[in-house]
GROMACS .gro file of C-alpha atoms in nm:
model
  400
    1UNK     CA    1  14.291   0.312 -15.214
    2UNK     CA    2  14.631   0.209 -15.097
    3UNK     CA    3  14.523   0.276 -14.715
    4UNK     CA    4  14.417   0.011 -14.514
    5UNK     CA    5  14.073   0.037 -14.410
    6UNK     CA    6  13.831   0.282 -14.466
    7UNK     CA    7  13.698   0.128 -14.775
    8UNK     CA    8  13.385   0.364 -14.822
    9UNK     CA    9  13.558   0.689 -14.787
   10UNK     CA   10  13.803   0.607 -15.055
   11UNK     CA   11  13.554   0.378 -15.278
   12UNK     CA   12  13.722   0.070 -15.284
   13UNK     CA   13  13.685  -0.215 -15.527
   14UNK     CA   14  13.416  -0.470 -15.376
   15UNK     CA   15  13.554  -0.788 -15.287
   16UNK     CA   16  13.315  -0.916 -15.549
   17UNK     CA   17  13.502  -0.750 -15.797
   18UNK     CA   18  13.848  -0.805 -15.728
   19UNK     CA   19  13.772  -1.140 -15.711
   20UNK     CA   20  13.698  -1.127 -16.074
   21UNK     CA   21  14.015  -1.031 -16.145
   22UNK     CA   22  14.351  -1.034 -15.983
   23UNK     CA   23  14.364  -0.673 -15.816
   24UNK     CA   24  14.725  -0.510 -15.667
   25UNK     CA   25  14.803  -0.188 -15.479
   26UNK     CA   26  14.515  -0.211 -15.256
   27UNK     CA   27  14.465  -0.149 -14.887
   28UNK     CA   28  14.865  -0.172 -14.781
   29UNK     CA   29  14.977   0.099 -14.639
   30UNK     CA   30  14.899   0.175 -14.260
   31UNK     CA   31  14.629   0.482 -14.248
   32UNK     CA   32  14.899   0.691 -13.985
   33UNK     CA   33  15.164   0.690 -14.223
   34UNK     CA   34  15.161   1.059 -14.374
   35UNK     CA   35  15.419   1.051 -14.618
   36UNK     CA   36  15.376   0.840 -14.860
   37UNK     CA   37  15.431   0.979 -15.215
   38UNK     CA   38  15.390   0.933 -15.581
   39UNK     CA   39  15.792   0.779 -15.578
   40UNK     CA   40  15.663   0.470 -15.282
   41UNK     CA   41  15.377   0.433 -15.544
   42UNK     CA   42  15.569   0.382 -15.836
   43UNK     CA   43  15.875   0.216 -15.675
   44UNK     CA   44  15.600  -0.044 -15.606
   45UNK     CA   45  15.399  -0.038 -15.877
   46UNK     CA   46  15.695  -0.105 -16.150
   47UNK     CA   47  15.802  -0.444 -16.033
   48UNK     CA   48  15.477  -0.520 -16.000
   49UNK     CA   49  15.369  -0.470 -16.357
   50UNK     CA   50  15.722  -0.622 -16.475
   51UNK     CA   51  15.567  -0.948 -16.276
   52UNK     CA   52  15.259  -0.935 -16.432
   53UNK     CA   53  15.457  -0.905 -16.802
   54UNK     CA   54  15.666  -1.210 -16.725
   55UNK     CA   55  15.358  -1.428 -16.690
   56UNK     CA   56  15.250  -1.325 -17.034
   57UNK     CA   57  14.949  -1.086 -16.902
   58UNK     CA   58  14.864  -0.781 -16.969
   59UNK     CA   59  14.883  -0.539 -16.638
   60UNK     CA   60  14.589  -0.284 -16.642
   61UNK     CA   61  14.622   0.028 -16.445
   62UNK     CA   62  14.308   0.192 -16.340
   63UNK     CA   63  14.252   0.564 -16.187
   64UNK     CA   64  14.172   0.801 -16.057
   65UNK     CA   65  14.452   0.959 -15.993
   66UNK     CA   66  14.655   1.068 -16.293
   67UNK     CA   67  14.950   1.203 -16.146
   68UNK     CA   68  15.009   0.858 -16.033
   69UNK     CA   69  14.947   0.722 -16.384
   70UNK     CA   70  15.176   0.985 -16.532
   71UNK     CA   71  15.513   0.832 -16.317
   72UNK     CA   72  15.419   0.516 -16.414
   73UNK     CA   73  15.392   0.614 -16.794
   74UNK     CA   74  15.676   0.856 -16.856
   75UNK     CA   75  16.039   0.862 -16.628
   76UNK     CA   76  15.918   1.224 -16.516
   77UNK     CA   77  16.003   1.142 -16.101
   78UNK     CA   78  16.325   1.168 -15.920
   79UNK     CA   79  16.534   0.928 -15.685
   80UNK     CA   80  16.676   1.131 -15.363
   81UNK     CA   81  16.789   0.814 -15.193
   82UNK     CA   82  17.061   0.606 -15.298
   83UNK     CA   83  16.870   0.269 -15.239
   84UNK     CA   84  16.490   0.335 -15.354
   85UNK     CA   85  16.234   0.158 -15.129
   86UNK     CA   86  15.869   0.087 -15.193
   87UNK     CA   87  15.795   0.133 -14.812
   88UNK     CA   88  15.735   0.473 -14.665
   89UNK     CA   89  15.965   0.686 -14.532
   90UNK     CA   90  16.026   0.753 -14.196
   91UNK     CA   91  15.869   1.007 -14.008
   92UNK     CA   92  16.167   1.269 -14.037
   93UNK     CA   93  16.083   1.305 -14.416
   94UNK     CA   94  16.273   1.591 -14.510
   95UNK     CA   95  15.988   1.768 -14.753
   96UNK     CA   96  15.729   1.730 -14.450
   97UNK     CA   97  16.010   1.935 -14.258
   98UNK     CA   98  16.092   2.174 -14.511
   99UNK     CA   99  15.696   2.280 -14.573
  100UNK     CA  100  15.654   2.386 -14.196
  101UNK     CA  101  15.896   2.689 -14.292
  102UNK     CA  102  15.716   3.039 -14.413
  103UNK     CA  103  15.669   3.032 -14.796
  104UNK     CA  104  15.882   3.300 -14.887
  105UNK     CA  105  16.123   3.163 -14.675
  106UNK     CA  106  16.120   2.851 -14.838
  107UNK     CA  107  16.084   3.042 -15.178
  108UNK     CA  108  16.436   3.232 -15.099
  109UNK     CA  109  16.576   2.954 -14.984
  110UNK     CA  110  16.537   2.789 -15.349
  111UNK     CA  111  16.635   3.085 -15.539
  112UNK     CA  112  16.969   3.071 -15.415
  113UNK     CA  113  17.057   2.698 -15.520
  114UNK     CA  114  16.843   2.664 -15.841
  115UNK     CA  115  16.685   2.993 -15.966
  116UNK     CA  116  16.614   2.787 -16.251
  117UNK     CA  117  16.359   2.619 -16.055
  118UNK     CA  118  16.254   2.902 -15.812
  119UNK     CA  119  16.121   3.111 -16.154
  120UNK     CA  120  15.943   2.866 -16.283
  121UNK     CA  121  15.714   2.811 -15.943
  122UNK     CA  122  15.486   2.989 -15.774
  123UNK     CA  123  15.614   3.097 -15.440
  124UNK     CA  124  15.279   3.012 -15.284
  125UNK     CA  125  15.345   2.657 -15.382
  126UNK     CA  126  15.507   2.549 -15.068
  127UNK     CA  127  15.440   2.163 -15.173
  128UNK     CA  128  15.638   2.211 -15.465
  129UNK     CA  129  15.899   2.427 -15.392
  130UNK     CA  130  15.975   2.215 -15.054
  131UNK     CA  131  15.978   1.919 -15.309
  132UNK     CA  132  16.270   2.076 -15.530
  133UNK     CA  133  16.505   2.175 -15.218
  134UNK     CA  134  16.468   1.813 -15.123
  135UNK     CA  135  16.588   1.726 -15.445
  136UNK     CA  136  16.882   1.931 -15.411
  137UNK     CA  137  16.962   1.871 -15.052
  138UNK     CA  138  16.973   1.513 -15.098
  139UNK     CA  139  17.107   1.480 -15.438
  140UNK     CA  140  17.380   1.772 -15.454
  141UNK     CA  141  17.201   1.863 -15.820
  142UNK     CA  142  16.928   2.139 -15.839
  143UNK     CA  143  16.629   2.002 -15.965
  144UNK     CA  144  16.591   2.185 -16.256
  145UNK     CA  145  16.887   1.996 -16.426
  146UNK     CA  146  16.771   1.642 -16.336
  147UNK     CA  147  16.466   1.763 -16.516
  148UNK     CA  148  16.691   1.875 -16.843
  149UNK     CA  149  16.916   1.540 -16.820
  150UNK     CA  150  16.547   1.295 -16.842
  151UNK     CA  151  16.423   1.564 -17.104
  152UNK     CA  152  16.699   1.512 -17.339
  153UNK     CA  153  16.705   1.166 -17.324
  154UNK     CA  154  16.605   0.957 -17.614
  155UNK     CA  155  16.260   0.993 -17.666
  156UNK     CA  156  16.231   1.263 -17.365
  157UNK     CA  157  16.025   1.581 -17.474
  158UNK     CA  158  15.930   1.950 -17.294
  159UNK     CA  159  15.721   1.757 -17.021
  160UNK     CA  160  15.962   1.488 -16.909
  161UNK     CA  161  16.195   1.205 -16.965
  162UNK     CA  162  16.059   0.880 -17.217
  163UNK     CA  163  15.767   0.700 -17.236
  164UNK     CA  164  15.856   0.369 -17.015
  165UNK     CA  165  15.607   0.124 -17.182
  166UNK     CA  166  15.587   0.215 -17.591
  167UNK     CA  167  15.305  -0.018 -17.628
  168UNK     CA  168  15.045   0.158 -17.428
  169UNK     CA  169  14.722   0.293 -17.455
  170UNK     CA  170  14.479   0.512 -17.248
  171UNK     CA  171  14.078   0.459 -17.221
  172UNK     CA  172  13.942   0.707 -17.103
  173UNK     CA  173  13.612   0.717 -17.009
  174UNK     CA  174  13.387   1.042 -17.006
  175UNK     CA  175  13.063   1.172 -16.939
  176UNK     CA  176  12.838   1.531 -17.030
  177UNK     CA  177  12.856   1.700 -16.742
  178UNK     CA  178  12.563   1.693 -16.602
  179UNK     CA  179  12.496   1.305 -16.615
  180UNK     CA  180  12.860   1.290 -16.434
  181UNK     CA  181  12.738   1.572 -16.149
  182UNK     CA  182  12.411   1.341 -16.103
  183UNK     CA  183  12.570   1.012 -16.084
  184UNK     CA  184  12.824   1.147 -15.852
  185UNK     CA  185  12.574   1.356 -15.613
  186UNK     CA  186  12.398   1.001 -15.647
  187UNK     CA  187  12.750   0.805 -15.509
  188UNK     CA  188  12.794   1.035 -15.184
  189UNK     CA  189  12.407   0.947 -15.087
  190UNK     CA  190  12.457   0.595 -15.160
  191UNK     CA  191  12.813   0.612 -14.970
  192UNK     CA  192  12.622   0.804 -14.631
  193UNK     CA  193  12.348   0.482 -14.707
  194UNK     CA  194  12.623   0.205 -14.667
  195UNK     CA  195  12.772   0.321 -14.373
  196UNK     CA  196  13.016   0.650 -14.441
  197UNK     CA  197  12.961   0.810 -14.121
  198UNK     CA  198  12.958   0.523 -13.872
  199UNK     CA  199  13.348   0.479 -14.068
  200UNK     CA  200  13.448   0.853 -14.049
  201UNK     CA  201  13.313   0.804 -13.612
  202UNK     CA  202  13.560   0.566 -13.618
  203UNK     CA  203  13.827   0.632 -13.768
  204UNK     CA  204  13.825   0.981 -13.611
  205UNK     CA  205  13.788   0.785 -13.249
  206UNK     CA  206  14.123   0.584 -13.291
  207UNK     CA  207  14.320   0.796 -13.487
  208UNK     CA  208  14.204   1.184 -13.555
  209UNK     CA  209  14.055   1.316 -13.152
  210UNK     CA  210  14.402   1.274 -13.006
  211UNK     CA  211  14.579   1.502 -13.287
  212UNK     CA  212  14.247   1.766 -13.252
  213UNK     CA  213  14.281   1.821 -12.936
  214UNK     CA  214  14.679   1.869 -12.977
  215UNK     CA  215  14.577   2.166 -13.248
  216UNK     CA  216  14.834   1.897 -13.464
  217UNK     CA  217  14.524   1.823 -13.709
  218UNK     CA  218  14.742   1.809 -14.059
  219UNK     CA  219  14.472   1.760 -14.389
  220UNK     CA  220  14.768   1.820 -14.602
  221UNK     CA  221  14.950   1.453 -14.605
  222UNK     CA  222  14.861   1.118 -14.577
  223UNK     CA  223  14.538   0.945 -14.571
  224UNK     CA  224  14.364   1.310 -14.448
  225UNK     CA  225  14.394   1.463 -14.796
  226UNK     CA  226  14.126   1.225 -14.911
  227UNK     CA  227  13.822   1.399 -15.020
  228UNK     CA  228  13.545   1.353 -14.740
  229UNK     CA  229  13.772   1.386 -14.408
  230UNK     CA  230  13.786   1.743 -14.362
  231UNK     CA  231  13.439   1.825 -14.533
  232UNK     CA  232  13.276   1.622 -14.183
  233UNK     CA  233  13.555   1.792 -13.977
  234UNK     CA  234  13.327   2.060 -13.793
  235UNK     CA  235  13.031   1.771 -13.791
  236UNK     CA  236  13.268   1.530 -13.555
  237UNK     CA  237  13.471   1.714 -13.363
  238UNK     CA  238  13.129   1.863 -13.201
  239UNK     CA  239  12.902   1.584 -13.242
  240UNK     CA  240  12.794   1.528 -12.847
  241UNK     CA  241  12.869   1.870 -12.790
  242UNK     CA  242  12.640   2.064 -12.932
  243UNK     CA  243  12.225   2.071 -12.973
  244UNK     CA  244  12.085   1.777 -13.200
  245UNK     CA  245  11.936   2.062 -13.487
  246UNK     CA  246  12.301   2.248 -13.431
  247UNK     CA  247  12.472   1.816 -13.559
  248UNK     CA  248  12.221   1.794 -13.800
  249UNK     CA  249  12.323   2.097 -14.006
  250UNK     CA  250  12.662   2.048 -13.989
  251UNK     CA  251  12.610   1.697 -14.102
  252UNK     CA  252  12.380   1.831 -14.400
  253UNK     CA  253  12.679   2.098 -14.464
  254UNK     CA  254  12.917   1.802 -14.467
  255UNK     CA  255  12.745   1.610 -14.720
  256UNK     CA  256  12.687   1.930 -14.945
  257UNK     CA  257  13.035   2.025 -14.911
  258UNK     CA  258  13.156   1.637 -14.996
  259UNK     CA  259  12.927   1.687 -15.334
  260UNK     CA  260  13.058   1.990 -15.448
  261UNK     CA  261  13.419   1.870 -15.376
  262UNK     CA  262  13.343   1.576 -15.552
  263UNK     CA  263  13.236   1.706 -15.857
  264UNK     CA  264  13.503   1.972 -15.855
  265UNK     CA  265  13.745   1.711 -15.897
  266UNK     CA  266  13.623   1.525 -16.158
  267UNK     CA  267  13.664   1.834 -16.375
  268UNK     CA  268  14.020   1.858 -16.268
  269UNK     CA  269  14.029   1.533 -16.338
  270UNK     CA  270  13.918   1.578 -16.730
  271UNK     CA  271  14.093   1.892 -16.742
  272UNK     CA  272  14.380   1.681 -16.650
  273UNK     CA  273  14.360   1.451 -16.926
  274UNK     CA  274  14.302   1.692 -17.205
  275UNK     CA  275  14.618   1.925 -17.071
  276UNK     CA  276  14.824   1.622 -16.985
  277UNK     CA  277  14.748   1.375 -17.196
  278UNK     CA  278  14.592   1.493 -17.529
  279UNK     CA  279  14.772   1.860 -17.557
  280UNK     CA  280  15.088   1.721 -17.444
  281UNK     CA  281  15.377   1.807 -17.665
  282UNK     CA  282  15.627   1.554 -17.810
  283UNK     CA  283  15.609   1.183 -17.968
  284UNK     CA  284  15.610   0.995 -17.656
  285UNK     CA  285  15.275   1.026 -17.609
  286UNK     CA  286  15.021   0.696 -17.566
  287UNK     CA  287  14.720   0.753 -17.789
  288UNK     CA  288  14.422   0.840 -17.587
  289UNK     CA  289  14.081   0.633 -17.683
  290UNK     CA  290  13.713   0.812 -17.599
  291UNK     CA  291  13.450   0.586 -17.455
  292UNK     CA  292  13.129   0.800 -17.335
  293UNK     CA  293  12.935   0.669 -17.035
  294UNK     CA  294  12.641   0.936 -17.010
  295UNK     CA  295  12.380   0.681 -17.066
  296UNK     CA  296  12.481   0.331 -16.833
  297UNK     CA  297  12.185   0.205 -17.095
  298UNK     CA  298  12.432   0.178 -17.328
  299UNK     CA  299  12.731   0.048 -17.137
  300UNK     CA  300  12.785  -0.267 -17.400
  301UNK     CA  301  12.747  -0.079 -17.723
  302UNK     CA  302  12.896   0.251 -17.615
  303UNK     CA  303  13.192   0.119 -17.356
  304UNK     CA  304  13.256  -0.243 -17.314
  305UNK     CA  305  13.264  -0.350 -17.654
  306UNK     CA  306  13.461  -0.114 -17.841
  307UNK     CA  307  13.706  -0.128 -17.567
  308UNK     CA  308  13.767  -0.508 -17.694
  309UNK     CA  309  13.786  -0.400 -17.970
  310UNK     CA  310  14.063  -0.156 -17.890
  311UNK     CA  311  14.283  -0.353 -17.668
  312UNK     CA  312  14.267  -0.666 -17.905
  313UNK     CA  313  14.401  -0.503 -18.191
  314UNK     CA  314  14.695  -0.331 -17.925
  315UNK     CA  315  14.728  -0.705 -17.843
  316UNK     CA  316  14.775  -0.825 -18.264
  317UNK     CA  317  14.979  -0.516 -18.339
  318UNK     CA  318  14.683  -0.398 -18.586
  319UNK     CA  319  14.540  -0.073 -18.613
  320UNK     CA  320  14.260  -0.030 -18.388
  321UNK     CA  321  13.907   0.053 -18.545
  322UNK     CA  322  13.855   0.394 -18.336
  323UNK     CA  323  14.047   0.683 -18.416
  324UNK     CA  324  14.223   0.836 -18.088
  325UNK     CA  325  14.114   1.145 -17.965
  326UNK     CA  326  14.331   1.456 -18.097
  327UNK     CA  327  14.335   1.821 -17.945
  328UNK     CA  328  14.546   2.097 -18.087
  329UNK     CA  329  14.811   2.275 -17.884
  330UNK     CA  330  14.960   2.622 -17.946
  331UNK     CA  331  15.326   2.597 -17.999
  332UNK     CA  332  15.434   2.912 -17.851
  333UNK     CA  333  15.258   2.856 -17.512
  334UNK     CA  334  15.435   2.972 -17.245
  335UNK     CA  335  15.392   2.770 -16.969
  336UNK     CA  336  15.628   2.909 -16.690
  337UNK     CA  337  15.558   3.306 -16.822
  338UNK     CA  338  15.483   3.542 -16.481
  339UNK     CA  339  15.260   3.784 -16.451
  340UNK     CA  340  15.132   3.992 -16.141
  341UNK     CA  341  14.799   4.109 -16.161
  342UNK     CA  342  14.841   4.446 -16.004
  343UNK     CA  343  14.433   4.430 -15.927
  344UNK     CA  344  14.386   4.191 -15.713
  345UNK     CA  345  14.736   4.134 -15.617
  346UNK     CA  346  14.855   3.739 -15.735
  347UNK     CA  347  15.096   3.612 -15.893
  348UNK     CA  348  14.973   3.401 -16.221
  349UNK     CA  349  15.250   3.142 -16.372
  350UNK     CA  350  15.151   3.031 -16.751
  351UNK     CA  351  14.965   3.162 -17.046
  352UNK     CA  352  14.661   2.964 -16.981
  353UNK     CA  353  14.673   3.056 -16.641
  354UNK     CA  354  14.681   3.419 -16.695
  355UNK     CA  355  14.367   3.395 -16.928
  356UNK     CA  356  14.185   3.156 -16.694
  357UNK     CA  357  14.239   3.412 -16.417
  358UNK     CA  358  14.139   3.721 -16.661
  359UNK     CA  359  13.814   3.554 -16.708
  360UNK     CA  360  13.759   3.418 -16.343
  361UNK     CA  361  13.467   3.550 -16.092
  362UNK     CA  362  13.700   3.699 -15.879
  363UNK     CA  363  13.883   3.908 -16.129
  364UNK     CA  364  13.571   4.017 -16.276
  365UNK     CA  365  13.438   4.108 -15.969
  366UNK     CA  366  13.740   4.311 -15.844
  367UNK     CA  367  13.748   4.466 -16.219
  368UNK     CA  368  13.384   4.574 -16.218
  369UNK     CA  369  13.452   4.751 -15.845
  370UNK     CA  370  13.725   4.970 -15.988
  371UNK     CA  371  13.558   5.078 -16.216
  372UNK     CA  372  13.239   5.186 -16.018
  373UNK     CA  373  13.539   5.349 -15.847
  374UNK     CA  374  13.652   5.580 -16.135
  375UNK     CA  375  13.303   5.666 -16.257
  376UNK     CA  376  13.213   5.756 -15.917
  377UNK     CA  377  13.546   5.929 -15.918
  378UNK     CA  378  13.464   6.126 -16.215
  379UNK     CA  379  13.112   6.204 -16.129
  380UNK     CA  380  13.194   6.337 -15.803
  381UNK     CA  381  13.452   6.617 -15.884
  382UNK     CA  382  13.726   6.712 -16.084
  383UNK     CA  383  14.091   6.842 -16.007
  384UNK     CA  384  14.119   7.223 -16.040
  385UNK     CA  385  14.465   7.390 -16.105
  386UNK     CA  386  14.457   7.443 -15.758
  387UNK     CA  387  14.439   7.125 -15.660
  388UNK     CA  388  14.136   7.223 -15.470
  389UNK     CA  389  13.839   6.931 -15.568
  390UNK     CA  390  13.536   7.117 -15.704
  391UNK     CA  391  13.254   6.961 -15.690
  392UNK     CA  392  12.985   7.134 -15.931
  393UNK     CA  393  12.927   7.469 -16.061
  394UNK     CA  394  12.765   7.753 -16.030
  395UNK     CA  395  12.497   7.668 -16.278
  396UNK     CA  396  12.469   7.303 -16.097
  397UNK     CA  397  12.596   7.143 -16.385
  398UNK     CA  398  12.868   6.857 -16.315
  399UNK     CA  399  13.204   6.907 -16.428
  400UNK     CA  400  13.346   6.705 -16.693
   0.00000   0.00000   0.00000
């Protein structure tokens, strides 16, 4: 929502509404700009909400986006530049350079300043591992010791430096699952209704044909890694050019695909929050409140008014009547552990990883074809002394 523009693509607040309430961090940053990261947000963001303190109010940050919540919350981010600016960089950003190199390249490269660092991430992660060789390029330290030095500050913990803002809480708002896949299969229908394609035309007029044709098409940075650009990608870069039935599919696949993408990550989204938020280790942690929004019946009994409730008695520095929401972590989870999986040849970082991957489709699916493999194997012949493969016996009878 920081973009300019495009204000059905990335659901913007109506104007109704944010002339309810004083809104900020809306619709500022030109659409072309590509690099503009979580440290422009926050660089923003905190003077912003130490502005809204010094008038005695109370700032309220919505999302969305929790890794953007998270650097706001904790002192988990890093400064490369001596003078921190909330505009964007320019267009030589140094990450944006790095990430064009292969990824074991990159990988290597990373191992030899900060192995630290290098073990820790995947070497797939190009985003990542780009990120920490900036760090060190520009800063002289390897990134995994800036990351030790805001850990062992006071009130730092395993996942980062301390909590920035000791009087905060988190609402967060959640639905059963299959209300929340309705009501968001629901919100792409009613965004194609008010107008999402005509905006998507033009958008991709002015600012996306040009870049096509150049084969320069980048859905990786910038405004493009919004959800709903590169789902209609096939749809308008041959709408004109092909039959009317051949458009009309690709706009049907476009809207599927925007649905399942949608829905996809609002899951990450909760998964988020429970890993992030409620499982996260240490003290400085902001106690998480539950409000359930399955039924919009019940929006006044179920949502608005014990959220009052909550933030009144944050406000009076009384205990608030609902008891935050609590999920046990194990201990001795290993978070950065490695593990190749020989079968279908990947590299899984973390404990929960490695047991999320055990269990996954694709696993499963490579597991089960193995081991048609070996009874197939067995059932088909046997080894002699030989070596010579026999295949039965005389009496017909299959070897064992």
């Amino acid at each position: 929502q920081v973009y300019k523009g495009l204000d059905i693509i990335t659901n913007k607040v109506s104007p109704q509404e944010q002339r309810l309430c004083r809104h900020h961090m809306i619709s500022f940053v030109d659409p072309l700009v590509s690099n503009y990261t979580v440290v422009d947000f926050r660089d923003k963001a905190v003077p912003l909400i130490s502005y809204i303190f010094a008038r005695d109010k109370i700032p309220i940050v919505v999302g969305g986006t929790n890794y953007y919540i998270e650097s706001l919350l904790w002192k988990v981010l890093i400064n490369t530049k001596e003078k921190p600016s909330s505009a964007p960089r320019p267009d030589g950003d140094r990450k944006v350079e790095l990430e064009q190199l292969d990824s074991a390249e990159l990988h290597r490269r990373l191992s030899q300043v900060d192995p630290e660092m290098a073990a820790k991430l995947h070497p797939h992660d190009k985003r990542k591992v780009a990120r920490s060789l900036q760090v060190f390029e520009e800063t002289g330290i390897p990134h995994s010791e800036i990351l030790h030095q805001q850990q062992e500050e006071e009130g730092g913990g395993p996942l980062g430096g301390p909590l920035k803002y000791p009087h905060s809480c988190i609402l967060w708002l959640h639905a059963d699952q299959a209300a929340l896949d309705a009501r968001l299969e629901k919100r792409v229908d009613d965004m194609v209704a008010a107008g999402l394609l005509e905006e998507l035309r033009d958008f991709h007029r002015r600012y996306n044909q040009e870049k096509v044709a150049e084969n320069r098409q980048d859905y990786q940075h910038g405004i493009f890694q919004s959800i709903g650009f590169k789902e209609f990608h096939e749809y308008l870069v041959t709408e004109g050019n092909c039959s009317p039935e051949t458009s009309a599919l690709l706009l049907e696949k476009g809207i599927q695909a925007l649905k399942q993408v949608t829905k996809r990550y609002a899951r990450r989204q909760n998964k988020w929050v429970r890993n992030r938020f409620l499982k996260r280790p240490g003290p400085n942690v902001p106690p998480v409140y539950g409000l359930e929004v399955s039924d919009l019946q019940r929006w006044e009994e179920d949502v608005l008014k014990p959220a009052l409730e909550i933030v009144e008695s944050f406000i009076q520095g009384r205990e608030p009547p609902a008891e935050p929401l609590r999920m046990e972590h194990d201990e001795r989870e290993n978070k950065r552990s490695q593990r190749v999986c020989e079968l279908c040849d990947r590299l899984i970082i973390g404990d929960r990883e490695w047991a999320a991957h055990t269990r996954s489709k694709s696993h499963l699916h490579h597991l089960k074809k193995r081991r048609k493999l070996e009874v197939s194997g067995r059932a088909g012949g046997t080894v002699g002394d030989s070596g010579d493969t026999k295949t039965s016996d005389e009496d017909g009878s299959l070897p064992l």
